[in-house]
Amino acid sequence: MISVVVPSYNEEENISDCRRELEKALAGEDYEIIFVDDGSKDKTWRRIAEESGERVRGVRFSRNFGKEAAIRAGLDEAKGDAAIVIDCDLQHPPAVIPKMLEKWRNGALCVEGKKSYRGRESKSHGFSAWVFNRLMSGSIGFDMSGASDFILLDRKPLEALLRYNESGSFFRALAQYVGFEHESVYYEVAAREKGKGKFTFGVLVSYALKNIASFSSLPLLTGVFSGAAAVIAALALLILKLFGINLGSFSGGVIALIFIGGLTLISLGIVGYYLGRIYEEVKNRPKYIVEERI
Ligand code: UDP
Ligand code: MG
């Protein structure tokens, strides 16, 4: 059986279209569709209830826990031999699913949907997504450009992934991180026809920071770099002085002081951020709370 996991937040206009398209793409397969209502404020849950039946299930959160939690809940519920995560707004074309299944049946344990064309998105959204993916690729050490949450996982990598219990987990990176035989299918991002996108620039920046913190400790080293930079700057001033170029008696000291002071504060901030993340993890709170299943 194939499990299809659909995180849904304020998607009342998309639920029934999504279900219809998924059914078309999965015709002839044994499958289940799991809609996870991530604490929507509109009629999403009512729409899911209307669609529910033999092959369609719904899980409703007690409040909005975020897309990562919604994906996780769907994967926790999935009973299939493979699970596919797909957006509710049809920006991930369900028509690509048969290609994913074919690669899976030919032995791939993880089939990633990669964006060949990002669709008609605004310049600012395209830019924020680009910055986000660059930052993520750099800190995680895998190429994340073109990566998305549109991924098929075989039961094996799925079980492996579910063993990662950190609260700040990042699905598309973890899917890479667990290893196994990966293949890609390429798709063009369709425009969102109905409802609004939820990931604005601000949301993406905080999402990136959180995910970088959960995968890398590199930012903690910036303090060391700032120290090194200050030493180099001091050397440069010294050399200038040896050549008889004098920038005034206080200039060097003042520059260094400001520089080091600023960077100290920045690194203190980063330490604080990691401390906050550690605090979050140590509390080991549930990633989501289910209010109701259907
Ligand atoms: N989503 C969610 N919880 C959230 C935000 C979004 O489950 O807090 C879902 C949303 O319903 C959609 C998917 O995540 O199915 C992607 O959201 P969106 O289309 O807003 O993101 P984008 O297309 O900009 O990546
Ligand atoms: Mg979308």
PDB file of C-alpha atoms and ligand atoms in Angstrom:
ATOM      1  CA  MET A   1       0.000   0.000   0.000  1.00  0.00           C
ATOM      2  CA  ILE A   2       1.032   3.599  -0.662  1.00  0.00           C
ATOM      3  CA  SER A   3       0.366   6.290   1.950  1.00  0.00           C
ATOM      4  CA  VAL A   4      -0.021   9.860   0.783  1.00  0.00           C
ATOM      5  CA  VAL A   5       0.517  12.507   3.467  1.00  0.00           C
ATOM      6  CA  VAL A   6      -0.980  15.946   2.881  1.00  0.00           C
ATOM      7  CA  PRO A   7      -0.176  18.731   5.387  1.00  0.00           C
ATOM      8  CA  SER A   8      -3.022  21.230   5.215  1.00  0.00           C
ATOM      9  CA  TYR A   9      -3.325  24.605   6.864  1.00  0.00           C
ATOM     10  CA  ASN A  10      -6.215  26.861   5.893  1.00  0.00           C
ATOM     11  CA  GLU A  11      -6.799  24.996   2.645  1.00  0.00           C
ATOM     12  CA  GLU A  12     -10.604  24.756   2.554  1.00  0.00           C
ATOM     13  CA  GLU A  13     -10.632  25.532  -1.177  1.00  0.00           C
ATOM     14  CA  ASN A  14      -8.044  22.894  -2.012  1.00  0.00           C
ATOM     15  CA  ILE A  15      -9.006  19.730  -0.118  1.00  0.00           C
ATOM     16  CA  SER A  16     -11.503  18.282  -2.571  1.00  0.00           C
ATOM     17  CA  ASP A  17      -9.449  19.227  -5.676  1.00  0.00           C
ATOM     18  CA  CYS A  18      -6.415  17.699  -4.049  1.00  0.00           C
ATOM     19  CA  ARG A  19      -8.213  14.477  -3.259  1.00  0.00           C
ATOM     20  CA  ARG A  20      -9.605  14.240  -6.791  1.00  0.00           C
ATOM     21  CA  GLU A  21      -6.199  14.778  -8.413  1.00  0.00           C
ATOM     22  CA  LEU A  22      -4.529  12.286  -6.078  1.00  0.00           C
ATOM     23  CA  GLU A  23      -7.142   9.670  -6.915  1.00  0.00           C
ATOM     24  CA  LYS A  24      -6.500  10.192 -10.608  1.00  0.00           C
ATOM     25  CA  ALA A  25      -2.753   9.844 -10.124  1.00  0.00           C
ATOM     26  CA  LEU A  26      -3.147   6.743  -7.960  1.00  0.00           C
ATOM     27  CA  ALA A  27      -5.744   4.932 -10.083  1.00  0.00           C
ATOM     28  CA  GLY A  28      -5.170   1.194  -9.931  1.00  0.00           C
ATOM     29  CA  GLU A  29      -3.002   1.406  -6.804  1.00  0.00           C
ATOM     30  CA  ASP A  30      -3.718   0.327  -3.264  1.00  0.00           C
ATOM     31  CA  TYR A  31      -3.411   3.578  -1.359  1.00  0.00           C
ATOM     32  CA  GLU A  32      -4.510   5.712   1.576  1.00  0.00           C
ATOM     33  CA  ILE A  33      -4.618   9.500   1.732  1.00  0.00           C
ATOM     34  CA  ILE A  34      -3.929  11.136   5.093  1.00  0.00           C
ATOM     35  CA  PHE A  35      -4.903  14.788   5.409  1.00  0.00           C
ATOM     36  CA  VAL A  36      -3.325  16.468   8.420  1.00  0.00           C
ATOM     37  CA  ASP A  37      -5.237  19.578   9.421  1.00  0.00           C
ATOM     38  CA  ASP A  38      -2.569  21.735  11.056  1.00  0.00           C
ATOM     39  CA  GLY A  39      -4.961  23.742  13.252  1.00  0.00           C
ATOM     40  CA  SER A  40      -6.708  25.531  10.390  1.00  0.00           C
ATOM     41  CA  LYS A  41      -8.949  28.466  11.186  1.00  0.00           C
ATOM     42  CA  ASP A  42     -11.193  27.992   8.169  1.00  0.00           C
ATOM     43  CA  LYS A  43     -13.376  25.054   7.117  1.00  0.00           C
ATOM     44  CA  THR A  44     -10.481  22.749   6.220  1.00  0.00           C
ATOM     45  CA  TRP A  45     -11.484  20.129   8.787  1.00  0.00           C
ATOM     46  CA  ARG A  46     -15.089  20.101   7.597  1.00  0.00           C
ATOM     47  CA  ARG A  47     -13.866  19.590   4.015  1.00  0.00           C
ATOM     48  CA  ILE A  48     -11.595  16.744   5.133  1.00  0.00           C
ATOM     49  CA  ALA A  49     -14.508  15.133   6.989  1.00  0.00           C
ATOM     50  CA  GLU A  50     -16.617  15.349   3.818  1.00  0.00           C
ATOM     51  CA  GLU A  51     -13.903  13.641   1.792  1.00  0.00           C
ATOM     52  CA  SER A  52     -13.066  11.005   4.380  1.00  0.00           C
ATOM     53  CA  GLY A  53     -13.937   7.398   3.719  1.00  0.00           C
ATOM     54  CA  GLU A  54     -12.391   4.044   3.051  1.00  0.00           C
ATOM     55  CA  ARG A  55      -9.185   5.419   1.553  1.00  0.00           C
ATOM     56  CA  VAL A  56      -9.165   8.933   2.984  1.00  0.00           C
ATOM     57  CA  ARG A  57      -8.336   9.681   6.610  1.00  0.00           C
ATOM     58  CA  GLY A  58      -7.952  12.889   8.531  1.00  0.00           C
ATOM     59  CA  VAL A  59      -5.917  13.938  11.560  1.00  0.00           C
ATOM     60  CA  ARG A  60      -6.705  17.229  13.214  1.00  0.00           C
ATOM     61  CA  PHE A  61      -4.254  19.151  15.403  1.00  0.00           C
ATOM     62  CA  SER A  62      -5.423  21.068  18.454  1.00  0.00           C
ATOM     63  CA  ARG A  63      -3.682  24.175  17.071  1.00  0.00           C
ATOM     64  CA  ASN A  64      -1.204  25.179  14.350  1.00  0.00           C
ATOM     65  CA  PHE A  65       2.062  23.288  14.941  1.00  0.00           C
ATOM     66  CA  GLY A  66       3.678  24.064  11.581  1.00  0.00           C
ATOM     67  CA  LYS A  67       4.229  22.133   8.387  1.00  0.00           C
ATOM     68  CA  GLU A  68       7.088  20.020   9.787  1.00  0.00           C
ATOM     69  CA  ALA A  69       4.868  18.734  12.596  1.00  0.00           C
ATOM     70  CA  ALA A  70       2.047  18.075  10.141  1.00  0.00           C
ATOM     71  CA  ILE A  71       4.347  16.024   7.895  1.00  0.00           C
ATOM     72  CA  ARG A  72       5.629  14.121  10.896  1.00  0.00           C
ATOM     73  CA  ALA A  73       2.113  13.317  12.108  1.00  0.00           C
ATOM     74  CA  GLY A  74       1.149  12.022   8.670  1.00  0.00           C
ATOM     75  CA  LEU A  75       4.257   9.843   8.528  1.00  0.00           C
ATOM     76  CA  ASP A  76       3.570   8.536  12.033  1.00  0.00           C
ATOM     77  CA  GLU A  77       0.093   7.510  10.850  1.00  0.00           C
ATOM     78  CA  ALA A  78       1.165   6.071   7.490  1.00  0.00           C
ATOM     79  CA  LYS A  79       0.744   2.316   7.152  1.00  0.00           C
ATOM     80  CA  GLY A  80       1.979   1.955   3.575  1.00  0.00           C
ATOM     81  CA  ASP A  81       5.064   0.249   2.180  1.00  0.00           C
ATOM     82  CA  ALA A  82       5.965   3.679   0.888  1.00  0.00           C
ATOM     83  CA  ALA A  83       4.835   7.165   1.889  1.00  0.00           C
ATOM     84  CA  ILE A  84       4.575  10.228  -0.325  1.00  0.00           C
ATOM     85  CA  VAL A  85       4.472  13.737   1.148  1.00  0.00           C
ATOM     86  CA  ILE A  86       2.751  16.316  -1.044  1.00  0.00           C
ATOM     87  CA  ASP A  87       1.435  19.884  -0.630  1.00  0.00           C
ATOM     88  CA  CYS A  88      -2.282  20.415  -0.526  1.00  0.00           C
ATOM     89  CA  ASP A  89      -2.349  23.334  -2.975  1.00  0.00           C
ATOM     90  CA  LEU A  90      -1.476  21.213  -6.046  1.00  0.00           C
ATOM     91  CA  GLN A  91       1.805  23.070  -6.514  1.00  0.00           C
ATOM     92  CA  HIS A  92       3.398  19.647  -6.360  1.00  0.00           C
ATOM     93  CA  PRO A  93       1.771  18.037  -9.407  1.00  0.00           C
ATOM     94  CA  PRO A  94       0.170  14.688  -8.471  1.00  0.00           C
ATOM     95  CA  ALA A  95       0.716  13.659 -12.109  1.00  0.00           C
ATOM     96  CA  VAL A  96       4.389  13.070 -11.186  1.00  0.00           C
ATOM     97  CA  ILE A  97       3.417  10.371  -8.663  1.00  0.00           C
ATOM     98  CA  PRO A  98       3.289   7.477 -11.186  1.00  0.00           C
ATOM     99  CA  LYS A  99       6.890   8.327 -12.171  1.00  0.00           C
ATOM    100  CA  MET A 100       7.911   8.268  -8.507  1.00  0.00           C
ATOM    101  CA  LEU A 101       6.241   4.906  -8.019  1.00  0.00           C
ATOM    102  CA  GLU A 102       7.984   3.509 -11.071  1.00  0.00           C
ATOM    103  CA  LYS A 103      11.411   4.524  -9.731  1.00  0.00           C
ATOM    104  CA  TRP A 104      10.493   3.081  -6.346  1.00  0.00           C
ATOM    105  CA  ARG A 105       9.463  -0.225  -7.897  1.00  0.00           C
ATOM    106  CA  ASN A 106      12.762  -0.226  -9.790  1.00  0.00           C
ATOM    107  CA  GLY A 107      14.642  -0.148  -6.510  1.00  0.00           C
ATOM    108  CA  ALA A 108      14.988   3.496  -5.393  1.00  0.00           C
ATOM    109  CA  LEU A 109      14.270   3.805  -1.678  1.00  0.00           C
ATOM    110  CA  CYS A 110      13.805   7.550  -1.721  1.00  0.00           C
ATOM    111  CA  VAL A 111      12.469   9.469  -4.695  1.00  0.00           C
ATOM    112  CA  GLU A 112      12.725  13.216  -4.396  1.00  0.00           C
ATOM    113  CA  GLY A 113      10.628  15.615  -6.396  1.00  0.00           C
ATOM    114  CA  LYS A 114      12.941  18.379  -7.588  1.00  0.00           C
ATOM    115  CA  LYS A 115      11.887  21.702  -8.955  1.00  0.00           C
ATOM    116  CA  SER A 116      12.987  22.252 -12.521  1.00  0.00           C
ATOM    117  CA  TYR A 117      10.882  25.394 -12.797  1.00  0.00           C
ATOM    118  CA  ARG A 118       9.743  27.332  -9.762  1.00  0.00           C
ATOM    119  CA  GLY A 119       6.492  28.492 -11.275  1.00  0.00           C
ATOM    120  CA  ARG A 120       4.980  31.937 -11.386  1.00  0.00           C
ATOM    121  CA  GLU A 121       6.118  33.196  -8.014  1.00  0.00           C
ATOM    122  CA  SER A 122       6.847  36.760  -6.996  1.00  0.00           C
ATOM    123  CA  LYS A 123      10.456  38.053  -7.235  1.00  0.00           C
ATOM    124  CA  SER A 124      10.672  38.468  -3.474  1.00  0.00           C
ATOM    125  CA  HIS A 125       9.394  34.953  -2.773  1.00  0.00           C
ATOM    126  CA  GLY A 126      11.812  33.506  -5.335  1.00  0.00           C
ATOM    127  CA  PHE A 127      14.675  35.425  -3.723  1.00  0.00           C
ATOM    128  CA  SER A 128      13.825  34.387  -0.172  1.00  0.00           C
ATOM    129  CA  ALA A 129      13.507  30.760  -1.250  1.00  0.00           C
ATOM    130  CA  TRP A 130      16.896  31.029  -3.015  1.00  0.00           C
ATOM    131  CA  VAL A 131      18.627  32.504   0.068  1.00  0.00           C
ATOM    132  CA  PHE A 132      16.931  29.846   2.203  1.00  0.00           C
ATOM    133  CA  ASN A 133      18.156  26.982   0.025  1.00  0.00           C
ATOM    134  CA  ARG A 134      21.716  28.373  -0.209  1.00  0.00           C
ATOM    135  CA  LEU A 135      21.904  28.693   3.582  1.00  0.00           C
ATOM    136  CA  MET A 136      20.487  25.240   4.080  1.00  0.00           C
ATOM    137  CA  SER A 137      22.797  23.572   1.547  1.00  0.00           C
ATOM    138  CA  GLY A 138      25.838  25.261   3.054  1.00  0.00           C
ATOM    139  CA  SER A 139      25.135  24.286   6.624  1.00  0.00           C
ATOM    140  CA  ILE A 140      23.791  20.789   6.073  1.00  0.00           C
ATOM    141  CA  GLY A 141      26.391  19.734   3.539  1.00  0.00           C
ATOM    142  CA  PHE A 142      23.927  18.382   0.965  1.00  0.00           C
ATOM    143  CA  ASP A 143      22.792  20.174  -2.141  1.00  0.00           C
ATOM    144  CA  MET A 144      19.334  21.396  -1.230  1.00  0.00           C
ATOM    145  CA  SER A 145      18.680  23.619  -4.247  1.00  0.00           C
ATOM    146  CA  GLY A 146      15.554  22.470  -6.004  1.00  0.00           C
ATOM    147  CA  ALA A 147      14.752  20.254  -3.026  1.00  0.00           C
ATOM    148  CA  SER A 148      11.197  20.260  -1.736  1.00  0.00           C
ATOM    149  CA  ASP A 149       8.987  18.316   0.622  1.00  0.00           C
ATOM    150  CA  PHE A 150       7.533  16.388  -2.327  1.00  0.00           C
ATOM    151  CA  ILE A 151       9.248  13.099  -1.502  1.00  0.00           C
ATOM    152  CA  LEU A 152       8.510   9.401  -1.679  1.00  0.00           C
ATOM    153  CA  LEU A 153      10.060   7.287   1.066  1.00  0.00           C
ATOM    154  CA  ASP A 154      10.175   3.532   1.169  1.00  0.00           C
ATOM    155  CA  ARG A 155       9.302   1.911   4.514  1.00  0.00           C
ATOM    156  CA  LYS A 156      13.029   1.456   5.297  1.00  0.00           C
ATOM    157  CA  PRO A 157      14.168   5.091   5.160  1.00  0.00           C
ATOM    158  CA  LEU A 158      10.808   6.051   6.638  1.00  0.00           C
ATOM    159  CA  GLU A 159      11.422   3.934   9.736  1.00  0.00           C
ATOM    160  CA  ALA A 160      14.938   5.359   9.956  1.00  0.00           C
ATOM    161  CA  LEU A 161      13.622   8.902   9.711  1.00  0.00           C
ATOM    162  CA  LEU A 162      10.992   8.314  12.378  1.00  0.00           C
ATOM    163  CA  ARG A 163      13.749   7.422  14.814  1.00  0.00           C
ATOM    164  CA  TYR A 164      14.960  11.030  14.704  1.00  0.00           C
ATOM    165  CA  ASN A 165      13.057  12.444  17.593  1.00  0.00           C
ATOM    166  CA  GLU A 166      14.374  15.995  17.797  1.00  0.00           C
ATOM    167  CA  SER A 167      11.673  18.628  18.039  1.00  0.00           C
ATOM    168  CA  GLY A 168      13.310  20.937  15.492  1.00  0.00           C
ATOM    169  CA  SER A 169      13.446  18.398  12.679  1.00  0.00           C
ATOM    170  CA  PHE A 170      13.537  19.366   9.021  1.00  0.00           C
ATOM    171  CA  PHE A 171      11.919  16.765   6.796  1.00  0.00           C
ATOM    172  CA  ARG A 172      13.559  17.370   3.431  1.00  0.00           C
ATOM    173  CA  ALA A 173      17.032  17.466   4.981  1.00  0.00           C
ATOM    174  CA  LEU A 174      16.447  14.403   7.159  1.00  0.00           C
ATOM    175  CA  ALA A 175      15.287  12.490   4.090  1.00  0.00           C
ATOM    176  CA  GLN A 176      18.793  13.101   2.670  1.00  0.00           C
ATOM    177  CA  TYR A 177      20.510  12.576   5.983  1.00  0.00           C
ATOM    178  CA  VAL A 178      19.276   9.003   6.524  1.00  0.00           C
ATOM    179  CA  GLY A 179      21.015   7.900   3.327  1.00  0.00           C
ATOM    180  CA  PHE A 180      19.769   4.983   1.173  1.00  0.00           C
ATOM    181  CA  GLU A 181      19.418   4.850  -2.596  1.00  0.00           C
ATOM    182  CA  HIS A 182      18.120   8.243  -3.792  1.00  0.00           C
ATOM    183  CA  GLU A 183      16.641   9.168  -7.132  1.00  0.00           C
ATOM    184  CA  SER A 184      14.981  12.318  -8.392  1.00  0.00           C
ATOM    185  CA  VAL A 185      12.040  13.161 -10.566  1.00  0.00           C
ATOM    186  CA  TYR A 186      11.748  16.672 -11.922  1.00  0.00           C
ATOM    187  CA  TYR A 187       8.603  18.700 -11.938  1.00  0.00           C
ATOM    188  CA  GLU A 188       7.480  22.201 -12.710  1.00  0.00           C
ATOM    189  CA  VAL A 189       5.952  24.032  -9.783  1.00  0.00           C
ATOM    190  CA  ALA A 190       2.375  24.855 -10.681  1.00  0.00           C
ATOM    191  CA  ALA A 191       0.963  28.197  -9.632  1.00  0.00           C
ATOM    192  CA  ARG A 192      -1.175  28.135  -6.516  1.00  0.00           C
ATOM    193  CA  GLU A 193      -4.727  28.504  -7.838  1.00  0.00           C
ATOM    194  CA  LYS A 194      -6.584  28.882  -4.570  1.00  0.00           C
ATOM    195  CA  GLY A 195      -5.842  30.154  -1.083  1.00  0.00           C
ATOM    196  CA  LYS A 196      -2.701  31.975   0.084  1.00  0.00           C
ATOM    197  CA  GLY A 197       0.936  30.896   0.487  1.00  0.00           C
ATOM    198  CA  LYS A 198       2.026  30.716   4.119  1.00  0.00           C
ATOM    199  CA  PHE A 199       5.787  31.132   3.835  1.00  0.00           C
ATOM    200  CA  THR A 200       6.675  34.831   3.699  1.00  0.00           C
ATOM    201  CA  PHE A 201      10.238  36.211   3.863  1.00  0.00           C
ATOM    202  CA  GLY A 202      10.152  36.544   7.659  1.00  0.00           C
ATOM    203  CA  VAL A 203       8.813  33.028   8.171  1.00  0.00           C
ATOM    204  CA  LEU A 204      11.483  31.600   5.847  1.00  0.00           C
ATOM    205  CA  VAL A 205      14.325  33.423   7.645  1.00  0.00           C
ATOM    206  CA  SER A 206      13.314  32.112  11.062  1.00  0.00           C
ATOM    207  CA  TYR A 207      12.734  28.652   9.543  1.00  0.00           C
ATOM    208  CA  ALA A 208      16.247  28.746   8.046  1.00  0.00           C
ATOM    209  CA  LEU A 209      17.865  29.811  11.338  1.00  0.00           C
ATOM    210  CA  LYS A 210      16.079  27.054  13.204  1.00  0.00           C
ATOM    211  CA  ASN A 211      17.025  24.411  10.670  1.00  0.00           C
ATOM    212  CA  ILE A 212      20.651  25.532  10.452  1.00  0.00           C
ATOM    213  CA  ALA A 213      20.867  25.399  14.237  1.00  0.00           C
ATOM    214  CA  SER A 214      19.445  21.886  14.178  1.00  0.00           C
ATOM    215  CA  PHE A 215      21.990  20.621  11.651  1.00  0.00           C
ATOM    216  CA  SER A 216      25.205  22.540  12.288  1.00  0.00           C
ATOM    217  CA  SER A 217      27.226  24.113  15.072  1.00  0.00           C
ATOM    218  CA  LEU A 218      29.284  26.200  12.656  1.00  0.00           C
ATOM    219  CA  PRO A 219      27.747  29.573  13.595  1.00  0.00           C
ATOM    220  CA  LEU A 220      29.267  29.135  17.056  1.00  0.00           C
ATOM    221  CA  LEU A 221      32.687  29.520  15.446  1.00  0.00           C
ATOM    222  CA  THR A 222      32.032  33.068  14.224  1.00  0.00           C
ATOM    223  CA  GLY A 223      33.506  34.364  17.500  1.00  0.00           C
ATOM    224  CA  VAL A 224      36.783  32.615  16.618  1.00  0.00           C
ATOM    225  CA  PHE A 225      36.701  34.112  13.114  1.00  0.00           C
ATOM    226  CA  SER A 226      36.118  37.600  14.499  1.00  0.00           C
ATOM    227  CA  GLY A 227      39.148  37.222  16.766  1.00  0.00           C
ATOM    228  CA  ALA A 228      41.262  36.153  13.798  1.00  0.00           C
ATOM    229  CA  ALA A 229      39.979  39.043  11.688  1.00  0.00           C
ATOM    230  CA  ALA A 230      40.887  41.504  14.448  1.00  0.00           C
ATOM    231  CA  VAL A 231      44.430  40.120  14.586  1.00  0.00           C
ATOM    232  CA  ILE A 232      44.771  40.504  10.813  1.00  0.00           C
ATOM    233  CA  ALA A 233      43.458  44.075  10.978  1.00  0.00           C
ATOM    234  CA  ALA A 234      45.949  44.901  13.723  1.00  0.00           C
ATOM    235  CA  LEU A 235      48.799  43.438  11.655  1.00  0.00           C
ATOM    236  CA  ALA A 236      47.716  45.498   8.659  1.00  0.00           C
ATOM    237  CA  LEU A 237      47.811  48.686  10.732  1.00  0.00           C
ATOM    238  CA  LEU A 238      51.273  47.743  12.011  1.00  0.00           C
ATOM    239  CA  ILE A 239      52.586  47.169   8.496  1.00  0.00           C
ATOM    240  CA  LEU A 240      51.139  50.506   7.323  1.00  0.00           C
ATOM    241  CA  LYS A 241      52.926  52.140  10.220  1.00  0.00           C
ATOM    242  CA  LEU A 242      56.235  50.494   9.273  1.00  0.00           C
ATOM    243  CA  PHE A 243      55.859  52.049   5.807  1.00  0.00           C
ATOM    244  CA  GLY A 244      55.362  55.397   7.459  1.00  0.00           C
ATOM    245  CA  ILE A 245      51.616  55.635   6.839  1.00  0.00           C
ATOM    246  CA  ASN A 246      49.998  56.783  10.066  1.00  0.00           C
ATOM    247  CA  LEU A 247      46.231  56.707  10.473  1.00  0.00           C
ATOM    248  CA  GLY A 248      46.315  58.736  13.679  1.00  0.00           C
ATOM    249  CA  SER A 249      47.132  57.502  17.125  1.00  0.00           C
ATOM    250  CA  PHE A 250      43.691  56.275  18.149  1.00  0.00           C
ATOM    251  CA  SER A 251      42.250  55.034  14.857  1.00  0.00           C
ATOM    252  CA  GLY A 252      43.500  51.476  15.062  1.00  0.00           C
ATOM    253  CA  GLY A 253      42.469  50.960  18.639  1.00  0.00           C
ATOM    254  CA  VAL A 254      39.031  52.412  18.148  1.00  0.00           C
ATOM    255  CA  ILE A 255      38.352  50.369  15.008  1.00  0.00           C
ATOM    256  CA  ALA A 256      39.462  47.171  16.702  1.00  0.00           C
ATOM    257  CA  LEU A 257      37.396  47.929  19.777  1.00  0.00           C
ATOM    258  CA  ILE A 258      34.200  48.495  17.820  1.00  0.00           C
ATOM    259  CA  PHE A 259      34.848  45.488  15.647  1.00  0.00           C
ATOM    260  CA  ILE A 260      35.510  43.112  18.495  1.00  0.00           C
ATOM    261  CA  GLY A 261      32.702  44.546  20.600  1.00  0.00           C
ATOM    262  CA  GLY A 262      30.212  44.082  17.768  1.00  0.00           C
ATOM    263  CA  LEU A 263      31.265  40.573  16.982  1.00  0.00           C
ATOM    264  CA  THR A 264      31.285  39.603  20.646  1.00  0.00           C
ATOM    265  CA  LEU A 265      27.669  40.654  20.865  1.00  0.00           C
ATOM    266  CA  ILE A 266      26.815  38.754  17.707  1.00  0.00           C
ATOM    267  CA  SER A 267      28.449  35.576  18.922  1.00  0.00           C
ATOM    268  CA  LEU A 268      26.785  35.976  22.292  1.00  0.00           C
ATOM    269  CA  GLY A 269      23.494  36.183  20.426  1.00  0.00           C
ATOM    270  CA  ILE A 270      24.293  33.003  18.510  1.00  0.00           C
ATOM    271  CA  VAL A 271      25.229  31.180  21.711  1.00  0.00           C
ATOM    272  CA  GLY A 272      21.956  32.372  23.195  1.00  0.00           C
ATOM    273  CA  TYR A 273      20.081  31.094  20.171  1.00  0.00           C
ATOM    274  CA  TYR A 274      21.629  27.648  20.433  1.00  0.00           C
ATOM    275  CA  LEU A 275      20.966  27.629  24.157  1.00  0.00           C
ATOM    276  CA  GLY A 276      17.327  28.332  23.386  1.00  0.00           C
ATOM    277  CA  ARG A 277      17.242  25.482  20.882  1.00  0.00           C
ATOM    278  CA  ILE A 278      18.874  23.142  23.422  1.00  0.00           C
ATOM    279  CA  TYR A 279      16.270  24.182  25.968  1.00  0.00           C
ATOM    280  CA  GLU A 280      13.544  23.338  23.437  1.00  0.00           C
ATOM    281  CA  GLU A 281      15.044  19.898  22.800  1.00  0.00           C
ATOM    282  CA  VAL A 282      15.655  19.119  26.468  1.00  0.00           C
ATOM    283  CA  LYS A 283      12.031  19.809  27.297  1.00  0.00           C
ATOM    284  CA  ASN A 284      11.215  17.061  24.812  1.00  0.00           C
ATOM    285  CA  ARG A 285       7.682  18.254  24.306  1.00  0.00           C
ATOM    286  CA  PRO A 286       5.326  16.408  21.972  1.00  0.00           C
ATOM    287  CA  LYS A 287       5.733  17.656  18.396  1.00  0.00           C
ATOM    288  CA  TYR A 288       1.999  17.931  17.909  1.00  0.00           C
ATOM    289  CA  ILE A 289      -1.254  17.262  19.688  1.00  0.00           C
ATOM    290  CA  VAL A 290      -4.032  15.427  17.900  1.00  0.00           C
ATOM    291  CA  GLU A 291      -7.513  16.625  18.719  1.00  0.00           C
ATOM    292  CA  GLU A 292      -9.452  14.264  16.524  1.00  0.00           C
ATOM    293  CA  ARG A 293      -9.155  11.575  13.843  1.00  0.00           C
ATOM    294  CA  ILE A 294     -11.618  10.646  11.165  1.00  0.00           C
TER     295      ILE A 294
HETATM  296  N1  UDP B   1       1.230  24.135   5.739  1.00  0.00           N
HETATM  297  C1  UDP B   1       0.994  23.505   6.975  1.00  0.00           C
HETATM  298  N2  UDP B   1       1.211  24.217   8.133  1.00  0.00           N
HETATM  299  C2  UDP B   1       1.681  25.512   8.123  1.00  0.00           C
HETATM  300  C3  UDP B   1       1.926  26.131   6.874  1.00  0.00           C
HETATM  301  C4  UDP B   1       1.694  25.404   5.706  1.00  0.00           C
HETATM  302  O1  UDP B   1       0.589  22.347   7.009  1.00  0.00           O
HETATM  303  O2  UDP B   1       1.836  26.081   9.211  1.00  0.00           O
HETATM  304  C5  UDP B   1       0.987  23.385   4.487  1.00  0.00           C
HETATM  305  C6  UDP B   1       0.080  24.083   3.488  1.00  0.00           C
HETATM  306  O3  UDP B   1      -1.280  23.831   3.766  1.00  0.00           O
HETATM  307  C7  UDP B   1       0.515  23.468   2.178  1.00  0.00           C
HETATM  308  C8  UDP B   1       2.002  23.239   2.393  1.00  0.00           C
HETATM  309  O4  UDP B   1       2.211  23.243   3.812  1.00  0.00           O
HETATM  310  O5  UDP B   1      -0.118  22.216   1.914  1.00  0.00           O
HETATM  311  C9  UDP B   1       2.856  24.290   1.731  1.00  0.00           C
HETATM  312  O6  UDP B   1       2.415  25.581   2.120  1.00  0.00           O
HETATM  313  P1  UDP B   1       2.437  26.826   1.126  1.00  0.00           P
HETATM  314  O7  UDP B   1       1.753  26.489  -0.150  1.00  0.00           O
HETATM  315  O8  UDP B   1       1.930  27.982   1.899  1.00  0.00           O
HETATM  316  O9  UDP B   1       4.009  26.971   0.921  1.00  0.00           O
HETATM  317  P2  UDP B   1       4.874  27.272  -0.396  1.00  0.00           P
HETATM  318  O10 UDP B   1       4.124  26.728  -1.576  1.00  0.00           O
HETATM  319  O11 UDP B   1       5.061  28.721  -0.410  1.00  0.00           O
HETATM  320  O12 UDP B   1       6.146  26.523  -0.125  1.00  0.00           O
HETATM  321 MG    MG B   2       2.279  26.237  -2.019  1.00  0.00          MG
END
